[in-house]
Amino acid sequence: MRLNAHREDTFDGLAVWFATAIKAILTLLLVITTVALCIGMVKAGLDVYHSIHKPLETILQEVLLDTVFIVALVEIMMTVIAYLDDGKVHVRYIVDTILIIMLNEIVSMWFKHPELTNAIALSIIVATLGAIRIALKSAESKQPTTTKS
């Protein structure tokens, strides 16, 4: 069964307007994320500068957490750029972003000496995401490649 629109020209106009609005919003989000990335890099540098008198372990912990957060922002930006470029969201980018965010959680929890149940729960989530990522990678390698013109 096929649904036919009574006013197909109106629907086409709304679709174009909606796509344009979404692209404008995502472009704004990309600009905001770029500004946040720059601020995060400056903050990471200032954190290192202000913690010179602290033990080396504390400095490295702060640098590691700031770096993982910056990488998560880069992954989010890659997802938005891929959507603007292709018009669709790649599941691989979403899984990569979530893996990076979970890595940030693992690192921050690691320094707090977590309870065993919390560590096990986080490990199960990361293992599941890792399995999904591996499955996506193997599915991508089996698909024929197409060139974009």
Short mmCIF file of C-alpha atoms in Angstrom, two decimals, residues 72-121:
data_model
loop_
_atom_site.label_atom_id
_atom_site.label_comp_id
_atom_site.label_asym_id
_atom_site.label_seq_id
_atom_site.Cartn_x
_atom_site.Cartn_y
_atom_site.Cartn_z
CA ALA A 72 35.42 12.92 22.87
CA LEU A 73 34.65 16.40 21.53
CA VAL A 74 36.58 15.60 18.35
CA GLU A 75 34.53 12.40 17.91
CA ILE A 76 31.29 14.36 18.32
CA MET A 77 32.49 16.86 15.73
CA MET A 78 33.31 14.02 13.33
CA THR A 79 29.78 12.66 13.73
CA VAL A 80 28.24 16.06 12.95
CA ILE A 81 30.53 16.61 9.96
CA ALA A 82 29.74 13.14 8.61
CA TYR A 83 26.02 13.88 8.89
CA LEU A 84 26.38 17.22 7.14
CA ASP A 85 28.49 15.59 4.43
CA ASP A 86 26.54 12.36 3.86
CA GLY A 87 23.10 13.24 5.17
CA LYS A 88 23.11 10.26 7.50
CA VAL A 89 24.65 9.28 10.81
CA HIS A 90 27.20 6.50 10.76
CA VAL A 91 26.70 4.06 13.63
CA ARG A 92 30.45 3.56 13.78
CA TYR A 93 30.96 7.22 14.73
CA ILE A 94 28.33 6.98 17.45
CA VAL A 95 29.90 3.84 18.92
CA ASP A 96 33.36 5.44 18.78
CA THR A 97 32.07 8.52 20.58
CA ILE A 98 30.42 6.47 23.30
CA LEU A 99 33.57 4.37 23.69
CA ILE A 100 35.65 7.52 24.18
CA ILE A 101 33.18 8.89 26.73
CA MET A 102 33.18 5.56 28.57
CA LEU A 103 36.99 5.63 28.51
CA ASN A 104 36.79 8.99 30.25
CA GLU A 105 34.51 7.44 32.88
CA ILE A 106 36.88 4.51 33.34
CA VAL A 107 39.89 6.75 33.79
CA SER A 108 38.14 9.05 36.26
CA MET A 109 36.73 6.07 38.18
CA TRP A 110 40.13 4.39 38.17
CA PHE A 111 41.67 7.27 40.10
CA LYS A 112 38.88 7.15 42.71
CA HIS A 113 39.38 3.44 43.51
CA PRO A 114 35.86 2.23 42.67
CA GLU A 115 33.81 -0.52 44.19
CA LEU A 116 33.99 -3.84 42.42
CA THR A 117 30.34 -3.78 41.30
CA ASN A 118 30.76 -0.39 39.60
CA ALA A 119 33.91 -1.56 37.84
CA ILE A 120 32.21 -4.75 36.64
CA ALA A 121 29.19 -2.84 35.33
#
